[in-house]
Short mmCIF file of C-alpha atoms and ligand atoms in Angstrom, two decimals:
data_model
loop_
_atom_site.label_atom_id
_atom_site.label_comp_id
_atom_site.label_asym_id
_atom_site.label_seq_id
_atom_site.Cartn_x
_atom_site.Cartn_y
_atom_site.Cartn_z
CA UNK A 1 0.00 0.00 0.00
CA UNK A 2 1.74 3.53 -0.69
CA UNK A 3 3.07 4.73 1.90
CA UNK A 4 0.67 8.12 2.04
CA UNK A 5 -2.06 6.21 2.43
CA UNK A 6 -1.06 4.17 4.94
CA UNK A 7 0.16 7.91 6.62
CA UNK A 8 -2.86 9.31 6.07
CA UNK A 9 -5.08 6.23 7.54
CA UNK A 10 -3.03 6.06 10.94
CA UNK A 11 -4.00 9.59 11.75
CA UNK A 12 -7.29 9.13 10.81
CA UNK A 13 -7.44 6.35 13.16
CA UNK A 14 -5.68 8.36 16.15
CA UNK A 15 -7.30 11.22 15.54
CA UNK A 16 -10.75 9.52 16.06
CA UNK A 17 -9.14 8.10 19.12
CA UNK A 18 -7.85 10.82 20.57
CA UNK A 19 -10.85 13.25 20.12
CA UNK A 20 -13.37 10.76 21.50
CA UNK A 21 -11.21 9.86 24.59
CA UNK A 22 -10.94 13.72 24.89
CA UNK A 23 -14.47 14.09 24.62
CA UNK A 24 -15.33 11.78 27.28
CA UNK A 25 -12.87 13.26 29.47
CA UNK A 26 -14.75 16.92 28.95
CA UNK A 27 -18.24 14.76 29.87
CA UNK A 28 -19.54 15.99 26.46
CA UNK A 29 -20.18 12.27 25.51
CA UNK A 30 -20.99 9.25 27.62
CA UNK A 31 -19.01 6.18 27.68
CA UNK A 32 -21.97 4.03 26.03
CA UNK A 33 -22.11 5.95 22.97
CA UNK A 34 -18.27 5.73 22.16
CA UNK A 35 -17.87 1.90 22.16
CA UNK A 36 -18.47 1.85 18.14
CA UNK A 37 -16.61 5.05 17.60
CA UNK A 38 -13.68 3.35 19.69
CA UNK A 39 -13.94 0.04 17.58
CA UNK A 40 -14.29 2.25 14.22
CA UNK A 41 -10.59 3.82 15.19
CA UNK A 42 -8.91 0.66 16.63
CA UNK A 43 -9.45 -1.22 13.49
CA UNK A 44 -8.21 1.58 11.22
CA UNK A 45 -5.00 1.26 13.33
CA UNK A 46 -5.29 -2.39 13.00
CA UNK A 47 -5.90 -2.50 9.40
CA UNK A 48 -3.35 0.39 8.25
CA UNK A 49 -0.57 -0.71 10.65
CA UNK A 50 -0.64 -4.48 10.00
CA UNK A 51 -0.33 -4.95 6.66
CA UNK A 52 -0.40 -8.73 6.05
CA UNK A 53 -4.11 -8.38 7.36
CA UNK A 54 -4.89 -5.96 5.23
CA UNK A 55 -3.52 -7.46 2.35
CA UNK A 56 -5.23 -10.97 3.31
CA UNK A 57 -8.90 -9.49 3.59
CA UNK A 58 -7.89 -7.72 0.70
CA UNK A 59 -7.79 -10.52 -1.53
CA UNK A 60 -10.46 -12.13 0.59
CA UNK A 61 -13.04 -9.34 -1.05
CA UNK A 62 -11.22 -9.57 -4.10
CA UNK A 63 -10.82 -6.04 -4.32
CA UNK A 64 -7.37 -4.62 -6.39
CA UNK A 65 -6.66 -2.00 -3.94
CA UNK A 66 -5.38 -2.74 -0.44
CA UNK A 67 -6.77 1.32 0.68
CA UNK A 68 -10.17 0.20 -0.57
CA UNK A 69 -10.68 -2.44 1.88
CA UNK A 70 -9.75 -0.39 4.58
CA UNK A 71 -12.07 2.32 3.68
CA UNK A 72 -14.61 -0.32 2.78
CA UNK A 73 -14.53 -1.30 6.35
CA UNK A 74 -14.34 2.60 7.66
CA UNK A 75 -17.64 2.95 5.90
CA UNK A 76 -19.63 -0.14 7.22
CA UNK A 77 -18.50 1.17 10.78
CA UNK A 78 -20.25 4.61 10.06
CA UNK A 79 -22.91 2.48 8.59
CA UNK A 80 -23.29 0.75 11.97
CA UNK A 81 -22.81 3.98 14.42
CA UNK A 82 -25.43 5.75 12.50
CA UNK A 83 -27.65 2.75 12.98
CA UNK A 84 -26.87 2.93 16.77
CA UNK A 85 -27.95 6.50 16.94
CA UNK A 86 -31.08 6.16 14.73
CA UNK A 87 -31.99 3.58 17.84
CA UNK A 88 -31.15 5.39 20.22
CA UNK A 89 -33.10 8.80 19.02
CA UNK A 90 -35.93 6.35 18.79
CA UNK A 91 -36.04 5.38 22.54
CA UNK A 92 -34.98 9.12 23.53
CA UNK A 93 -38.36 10.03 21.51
CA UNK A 94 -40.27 7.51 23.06
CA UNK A 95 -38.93 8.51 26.18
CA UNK A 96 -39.29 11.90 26.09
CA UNK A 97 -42.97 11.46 24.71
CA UNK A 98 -43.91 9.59 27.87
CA UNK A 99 -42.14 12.42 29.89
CA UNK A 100 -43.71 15.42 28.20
CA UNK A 101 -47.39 13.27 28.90
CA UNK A 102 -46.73 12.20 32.26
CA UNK A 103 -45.88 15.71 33.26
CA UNK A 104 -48.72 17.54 31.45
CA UNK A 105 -51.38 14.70 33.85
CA UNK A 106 -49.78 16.18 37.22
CA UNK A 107 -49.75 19.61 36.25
CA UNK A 108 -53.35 19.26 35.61
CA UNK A 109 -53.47 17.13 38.61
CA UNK A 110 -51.94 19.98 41.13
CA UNK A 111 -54.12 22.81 39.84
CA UNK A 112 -57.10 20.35 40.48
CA UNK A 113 -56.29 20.10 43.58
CA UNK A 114 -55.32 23.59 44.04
CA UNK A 115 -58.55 24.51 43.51
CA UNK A 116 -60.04 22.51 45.33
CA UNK A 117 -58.30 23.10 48.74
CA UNK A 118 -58.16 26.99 46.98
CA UNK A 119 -54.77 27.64 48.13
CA UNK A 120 -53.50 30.20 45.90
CA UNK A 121 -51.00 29.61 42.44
CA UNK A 122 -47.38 29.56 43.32
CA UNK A 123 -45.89 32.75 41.11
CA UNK A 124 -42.15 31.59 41.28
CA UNK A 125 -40.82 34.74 39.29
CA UNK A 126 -42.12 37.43 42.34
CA UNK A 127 -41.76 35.09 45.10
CA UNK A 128 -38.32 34.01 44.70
CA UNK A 129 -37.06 37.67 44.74
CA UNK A 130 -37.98 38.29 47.90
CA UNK A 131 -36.04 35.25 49.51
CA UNK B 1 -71.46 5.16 33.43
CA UNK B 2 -68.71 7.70 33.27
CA UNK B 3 -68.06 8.93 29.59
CA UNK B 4 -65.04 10.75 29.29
CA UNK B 5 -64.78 12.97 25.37
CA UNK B 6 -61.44 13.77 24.92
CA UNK B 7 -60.20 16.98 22.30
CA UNK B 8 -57.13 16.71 21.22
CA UNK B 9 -56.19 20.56 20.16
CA UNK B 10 -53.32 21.75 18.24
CA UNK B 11 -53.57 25.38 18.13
CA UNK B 12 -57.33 25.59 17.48
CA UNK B 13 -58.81 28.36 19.58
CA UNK B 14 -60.84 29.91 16.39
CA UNK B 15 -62.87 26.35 16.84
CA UNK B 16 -62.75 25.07 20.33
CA UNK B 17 -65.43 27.40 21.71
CA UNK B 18 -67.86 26.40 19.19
CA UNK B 19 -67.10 22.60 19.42
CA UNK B 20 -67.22 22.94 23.34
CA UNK B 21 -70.49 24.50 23.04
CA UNK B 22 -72.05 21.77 20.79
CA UNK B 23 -70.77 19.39 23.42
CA UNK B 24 -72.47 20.78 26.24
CA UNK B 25 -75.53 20.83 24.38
CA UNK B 26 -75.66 17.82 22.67
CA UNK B 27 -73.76 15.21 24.96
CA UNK B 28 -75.00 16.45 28.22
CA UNK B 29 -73.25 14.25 31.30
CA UNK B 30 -70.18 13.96 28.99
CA UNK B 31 -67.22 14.96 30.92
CA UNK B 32 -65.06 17.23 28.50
CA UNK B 33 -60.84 16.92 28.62
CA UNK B 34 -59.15 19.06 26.02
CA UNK B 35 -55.85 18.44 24.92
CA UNK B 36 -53.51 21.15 24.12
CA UNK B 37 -50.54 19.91 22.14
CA UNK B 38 -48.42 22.28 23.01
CA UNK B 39 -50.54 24.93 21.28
CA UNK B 40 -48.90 28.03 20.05
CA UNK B 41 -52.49 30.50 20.48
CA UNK B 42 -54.78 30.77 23.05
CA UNK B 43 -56.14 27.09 23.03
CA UNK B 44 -55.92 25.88 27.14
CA UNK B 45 -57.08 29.14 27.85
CA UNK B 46 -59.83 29.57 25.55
CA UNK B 47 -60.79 25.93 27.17
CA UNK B 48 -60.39 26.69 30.81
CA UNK B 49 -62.73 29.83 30.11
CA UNK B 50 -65.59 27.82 29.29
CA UNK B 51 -64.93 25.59 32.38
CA UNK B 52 -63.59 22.03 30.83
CA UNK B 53 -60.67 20.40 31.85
CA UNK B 54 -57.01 20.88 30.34
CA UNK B 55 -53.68 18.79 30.36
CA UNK B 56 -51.34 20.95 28.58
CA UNK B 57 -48.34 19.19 26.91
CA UNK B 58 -45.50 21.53 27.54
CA UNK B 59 -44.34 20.58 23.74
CA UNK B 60 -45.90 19.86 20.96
CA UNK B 61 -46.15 16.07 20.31
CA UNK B 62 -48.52 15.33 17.41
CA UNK B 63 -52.29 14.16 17.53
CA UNK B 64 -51.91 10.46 18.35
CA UNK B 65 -49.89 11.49 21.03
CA UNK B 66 -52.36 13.94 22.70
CA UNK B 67 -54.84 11.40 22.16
CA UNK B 68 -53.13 8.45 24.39
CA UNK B 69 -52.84 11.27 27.20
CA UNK B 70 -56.11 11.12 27.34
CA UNK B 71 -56.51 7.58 27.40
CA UNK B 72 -54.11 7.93 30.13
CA UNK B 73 -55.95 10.56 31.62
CA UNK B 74 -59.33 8.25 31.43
CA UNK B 75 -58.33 5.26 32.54
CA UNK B 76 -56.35 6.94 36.26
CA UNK B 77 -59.77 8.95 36.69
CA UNK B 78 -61.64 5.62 36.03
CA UNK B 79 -63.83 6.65 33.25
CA UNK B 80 -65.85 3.53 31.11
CA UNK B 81 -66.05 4.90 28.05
CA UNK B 82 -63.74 7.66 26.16
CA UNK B 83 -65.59 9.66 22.94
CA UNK B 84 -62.96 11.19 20.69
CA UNK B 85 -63.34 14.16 18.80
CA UNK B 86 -61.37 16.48 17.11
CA UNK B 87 -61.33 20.14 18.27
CA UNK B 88 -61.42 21.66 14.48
CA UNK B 89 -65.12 21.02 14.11
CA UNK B 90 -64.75 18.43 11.54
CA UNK B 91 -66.92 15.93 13.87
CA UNK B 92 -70.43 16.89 15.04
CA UNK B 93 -70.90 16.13 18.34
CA UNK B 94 -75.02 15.41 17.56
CA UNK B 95 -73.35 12.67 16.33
CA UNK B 96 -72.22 11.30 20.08
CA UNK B 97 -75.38 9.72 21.12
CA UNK B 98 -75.59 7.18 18.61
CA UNK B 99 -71.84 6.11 19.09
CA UNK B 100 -72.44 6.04 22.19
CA UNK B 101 -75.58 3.99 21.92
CA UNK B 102 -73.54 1.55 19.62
CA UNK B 103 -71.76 0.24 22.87
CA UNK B 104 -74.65 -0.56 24.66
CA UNK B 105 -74.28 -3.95 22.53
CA UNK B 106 -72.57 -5.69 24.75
CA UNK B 107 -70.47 -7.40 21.57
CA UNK B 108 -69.18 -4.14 20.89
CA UNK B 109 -66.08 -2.70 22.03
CA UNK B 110 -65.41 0.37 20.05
CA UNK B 111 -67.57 2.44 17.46
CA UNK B 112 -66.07 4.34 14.92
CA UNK B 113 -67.75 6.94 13.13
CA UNK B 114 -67.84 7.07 9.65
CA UNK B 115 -68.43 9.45 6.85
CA UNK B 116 -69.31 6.84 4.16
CA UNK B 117 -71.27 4.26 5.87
CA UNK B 118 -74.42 6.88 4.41
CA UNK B 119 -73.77 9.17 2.23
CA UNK B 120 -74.10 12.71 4.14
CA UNK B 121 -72.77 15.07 1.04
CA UNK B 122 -68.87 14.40 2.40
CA UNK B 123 -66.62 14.46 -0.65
CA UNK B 124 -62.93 14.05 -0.38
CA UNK B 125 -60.64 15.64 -2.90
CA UNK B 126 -59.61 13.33 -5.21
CA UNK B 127 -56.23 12.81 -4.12
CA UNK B 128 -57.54 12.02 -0.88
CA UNK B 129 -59.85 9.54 -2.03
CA UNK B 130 -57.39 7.36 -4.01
CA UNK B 131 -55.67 6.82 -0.64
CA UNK B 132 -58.74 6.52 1.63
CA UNK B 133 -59.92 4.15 -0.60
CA UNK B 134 -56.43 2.08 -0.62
CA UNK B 135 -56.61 2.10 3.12
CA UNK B 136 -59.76 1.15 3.52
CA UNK B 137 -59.70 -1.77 0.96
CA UNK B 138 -56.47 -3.03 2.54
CA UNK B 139 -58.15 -2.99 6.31
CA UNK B 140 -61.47 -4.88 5.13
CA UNK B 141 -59.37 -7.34 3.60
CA UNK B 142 -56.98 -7.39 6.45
CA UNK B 143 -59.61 -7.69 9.16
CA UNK B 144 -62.05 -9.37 7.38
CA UNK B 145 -64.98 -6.60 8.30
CA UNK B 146 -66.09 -4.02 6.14
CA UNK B 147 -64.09 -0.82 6.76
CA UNK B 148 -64.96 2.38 5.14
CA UNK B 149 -63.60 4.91 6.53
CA UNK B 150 -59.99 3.68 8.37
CA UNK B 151 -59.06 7.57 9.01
CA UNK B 152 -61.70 8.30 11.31
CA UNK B 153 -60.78 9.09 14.85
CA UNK B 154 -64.33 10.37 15.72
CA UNK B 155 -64.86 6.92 17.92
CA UNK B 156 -66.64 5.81 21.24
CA UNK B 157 -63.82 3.45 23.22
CA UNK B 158 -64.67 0.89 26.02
CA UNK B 159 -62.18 0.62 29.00
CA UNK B 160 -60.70 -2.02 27.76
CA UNK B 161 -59.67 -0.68 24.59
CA UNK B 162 -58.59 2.53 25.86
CA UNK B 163 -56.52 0.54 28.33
CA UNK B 164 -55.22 -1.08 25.66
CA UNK B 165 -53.65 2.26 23.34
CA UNK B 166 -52.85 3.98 26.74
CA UNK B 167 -50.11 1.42 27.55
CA UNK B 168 -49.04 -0.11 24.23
CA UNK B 169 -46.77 2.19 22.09
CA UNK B 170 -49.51 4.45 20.35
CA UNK B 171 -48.60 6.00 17.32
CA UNK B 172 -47.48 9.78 17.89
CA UNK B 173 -48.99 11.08 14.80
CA UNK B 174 -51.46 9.71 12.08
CA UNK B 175 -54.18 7.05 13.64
CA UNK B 176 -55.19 5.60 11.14
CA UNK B 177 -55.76 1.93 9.61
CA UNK B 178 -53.12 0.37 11.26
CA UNK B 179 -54.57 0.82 14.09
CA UNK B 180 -57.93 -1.32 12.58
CA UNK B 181 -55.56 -3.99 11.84
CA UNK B 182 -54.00 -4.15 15.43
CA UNK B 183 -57.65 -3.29 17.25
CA UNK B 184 -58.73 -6.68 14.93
CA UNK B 185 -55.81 -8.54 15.75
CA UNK B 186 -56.27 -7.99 20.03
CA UNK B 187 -59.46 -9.47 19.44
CA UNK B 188 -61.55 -6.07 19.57
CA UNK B 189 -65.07 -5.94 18.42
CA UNK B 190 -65.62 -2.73 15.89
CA UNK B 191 -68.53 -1.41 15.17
CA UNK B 192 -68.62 1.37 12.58
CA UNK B 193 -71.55 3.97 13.05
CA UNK B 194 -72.69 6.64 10.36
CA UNK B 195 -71.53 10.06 11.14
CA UNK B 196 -71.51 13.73 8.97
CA UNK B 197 -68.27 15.41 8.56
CA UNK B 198 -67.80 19.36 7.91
CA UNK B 199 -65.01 21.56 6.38
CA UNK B 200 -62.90 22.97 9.40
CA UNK B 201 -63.99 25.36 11.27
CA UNK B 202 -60.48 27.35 11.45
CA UNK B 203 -57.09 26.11 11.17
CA UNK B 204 -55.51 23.92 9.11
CA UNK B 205 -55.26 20.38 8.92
CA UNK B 206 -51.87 18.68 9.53
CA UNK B 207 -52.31 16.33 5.92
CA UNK B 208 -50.75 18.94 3.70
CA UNK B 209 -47.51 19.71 1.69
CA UNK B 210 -45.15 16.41 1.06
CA UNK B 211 -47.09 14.70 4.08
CA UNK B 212 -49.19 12.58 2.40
CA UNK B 213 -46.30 10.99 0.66
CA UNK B 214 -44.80 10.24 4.12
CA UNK B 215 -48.53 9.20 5.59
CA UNK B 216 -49.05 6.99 3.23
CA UNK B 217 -45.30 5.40 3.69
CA UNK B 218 -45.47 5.00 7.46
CA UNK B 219 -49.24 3.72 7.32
CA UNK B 220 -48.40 0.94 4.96
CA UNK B 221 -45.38 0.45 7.36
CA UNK B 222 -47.02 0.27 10.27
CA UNK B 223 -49.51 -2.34 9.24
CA UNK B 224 -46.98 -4.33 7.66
CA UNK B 225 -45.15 -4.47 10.84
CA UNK B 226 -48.35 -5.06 12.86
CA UNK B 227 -48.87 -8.50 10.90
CA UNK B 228 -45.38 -9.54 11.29
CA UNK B 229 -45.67 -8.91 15.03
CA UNK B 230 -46.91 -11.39 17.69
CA UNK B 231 -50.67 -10.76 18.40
CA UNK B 232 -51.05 -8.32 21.28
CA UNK B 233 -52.14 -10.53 24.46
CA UNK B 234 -54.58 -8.40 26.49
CA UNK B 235 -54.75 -8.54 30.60
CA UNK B 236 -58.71 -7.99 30.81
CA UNK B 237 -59.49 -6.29 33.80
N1 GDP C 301 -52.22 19.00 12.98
C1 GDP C 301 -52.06 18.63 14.24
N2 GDP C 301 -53.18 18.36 14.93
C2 GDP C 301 -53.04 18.03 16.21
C3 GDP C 301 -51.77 17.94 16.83
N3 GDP C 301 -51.96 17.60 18.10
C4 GDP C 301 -53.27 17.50 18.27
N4 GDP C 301 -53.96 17.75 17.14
C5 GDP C 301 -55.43 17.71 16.97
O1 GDP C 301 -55.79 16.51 16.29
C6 GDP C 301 -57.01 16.68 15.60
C7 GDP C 301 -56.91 16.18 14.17
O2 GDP C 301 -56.03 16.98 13.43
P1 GDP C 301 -56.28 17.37 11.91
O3 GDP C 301 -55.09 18.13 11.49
O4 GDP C 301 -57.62 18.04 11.76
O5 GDP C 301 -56.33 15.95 11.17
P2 GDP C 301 -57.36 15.48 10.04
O6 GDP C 301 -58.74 15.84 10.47
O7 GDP C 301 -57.15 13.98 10.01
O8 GDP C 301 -56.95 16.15 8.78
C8 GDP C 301 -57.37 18.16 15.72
O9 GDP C 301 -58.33 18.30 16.75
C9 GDP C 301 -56.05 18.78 16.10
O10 GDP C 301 -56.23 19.98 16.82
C10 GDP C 301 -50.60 18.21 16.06
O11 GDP C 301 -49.47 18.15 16.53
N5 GDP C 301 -50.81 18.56 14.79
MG1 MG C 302 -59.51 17.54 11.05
#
């Protein structure tokens, strides 16, 4: 494989490494989410690094160019992290549907109940200024 | 028997005081629960004026959605039956009393009001009628009964089927055949009873622009996914 390539692939890889490790030591992503993204940068390293590998799967696939393959397999791991996402939004929708609902019933519930026992609304904006 | 009519209301104020009216003159001892959807107008409080109750969602989740909140809504306040009508004045609610008189058959579990089981001068554009038609052809043959009108949500619920969409995943947006298919498949009688429709009374309706593309996409995939699922078991209270 020419030698650019190969460059070019290995800081690809690291570079994926290094921000997401970087990003889960700012908190801006939980550990859950990066498993795929961590996969998706080890085997770049893997596959750019150790070349009789690359060169086996390569002829595996039967594909003429050993960069191919390894951007072949870049591109089903994108395939699969999107995938992971598209589930996850799903339950975070789901979720946040049966949130938004289940808080709309008790707000209705409290100012039921408010007026029935007639205590007065709480008005947070005035009364926390005096406090 | 405590009948619950739910409204689900997506910024609708120019018609909820006119449907809320015709409720409390034509289904007297119907409890009324509107459903603001996150409403950008004056919707809750054009509801609270006139006295009925109001579960706000603090966003704006799409019909189905403010529909299952109140199923949700019926079935913790222990209500028997739950009427649904729309809050754009689409459904008449002179209409109520015979869905509601449909369910005194005890082999009935839900009626559904329909705009072509007599012909009361409704006419779809045409567009609309290919796929009404489609639907409705696909959920007679799918559930074996004669379905003509698989978009209607104008419908008088029993507990046990509003039990039944306020704990399974409901869909958020369109309710529509699928929803025949599934209703068929948990073993739910369905009875469908004439009703008129009218033209809106304000607003606009959410079946517009590239939607019905998508509606008719995720309609066709939610029955097909219905039949390849396992046939809901019920718990029967
Ligand atoms: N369009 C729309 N309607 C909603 C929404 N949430 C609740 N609704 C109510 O659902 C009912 C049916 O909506 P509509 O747009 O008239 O549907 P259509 O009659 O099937 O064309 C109306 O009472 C709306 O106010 C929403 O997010 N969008
Ligand atoms: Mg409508």
């Amino acid at each position: 494989m020419n030698i650019r390539v190969q460059i070019l692939a290995v800081m690809i890889g690291l570079g994926i490494l290094v921000t997401i490790l970087e990003l889960i030591r700012k908190r801006k992503l939980r550990e859950e989410y990066s498993v795929l993204w961590f996969a998706t940068a080890i085997g770049i390293l893997v596959l750019s690094l150790w070349f009789p590998l690359l060169e086996w799967l390569t002829a595996l696939l039967g594909v003429v160019w050993p960069a191919t393959t390894l951007f072949l397999f870049g591109l089903i791991f994108l395939v699969l992290i999107s995938l992971h996402f598209s589930i996850k939004v799903s339950r975070l929708t789901d979720q946040v549907k049966d949130l938004a609902q289940e808080a709309a019933l008790l707000s209705e519930e409290v100012s039921r109940f408010r007026a029935q026992s007639a205590v007065p609304e709480a008005r947070p904006d005035t009364s926390s200024s005096n406090s | 028997m405590k009948v619950l009519a739910i409204i689900p209301a997506y910024n609708e104020e120019a018609s909820l005081p006119v449907v809320l009216r015709e409720m409390s003159n034509h289904a007297g001892g119907v409890d009324c629960l509107v459903i603001n959807d996150g409403s950008k107008d004056r919707t809750a409080e054009t509801a609270r004026a006139v006295g009925v109750g109001v579960v706000s969602h603090p966003v704006n989740l799409g019909a189905g959605a403010a529909a299952q909140t109140g199923f949700r809504y019926a079935l913790r306040r222990g209500y028997d039956i739950v009427i649904q009508i729309d809050a754009d004045g689409q459904h008449d609610p002179r209409d109520i009393p015979s869905l509601l008189r449909a369910l005194e058959n005890e082999g009935v579990d839900a009626a559904i009001g329909s705009r072509f089981l007599e012909d009361r001068g409704y006419r779809p554009t045409r567009m609309r009628s290919v796929g009404m038609s489609f639907f409705n052809g696909l959920a007679t043959i799918l559930t074996g009964q004669r379905v003509t009108d698989s978009t209607s949500c104008f419908r008088a619920l029993k507990r046990p089927v509003f039990k039944f969409f306020a704990e399974m995943d409901y869909p958020t947006d369109f309710q529509d055949a699928d929803l025949r298919v599934l209703m068929k498949r948990a073993g739910f009688r369905v009875q469908e009873v004439a009703v008129s429709m009218r033209p809106r009374l304000g607003g606009r309706s959410f079946i517009n622009g590239i939607v019905p593309a998508y509606y008719v996409f995720k309609v066709s995939l939610s029955i097909l996914v219905t039949l390849l699922r396992e046939a809901p078991r019920l718990r029967r209270e």
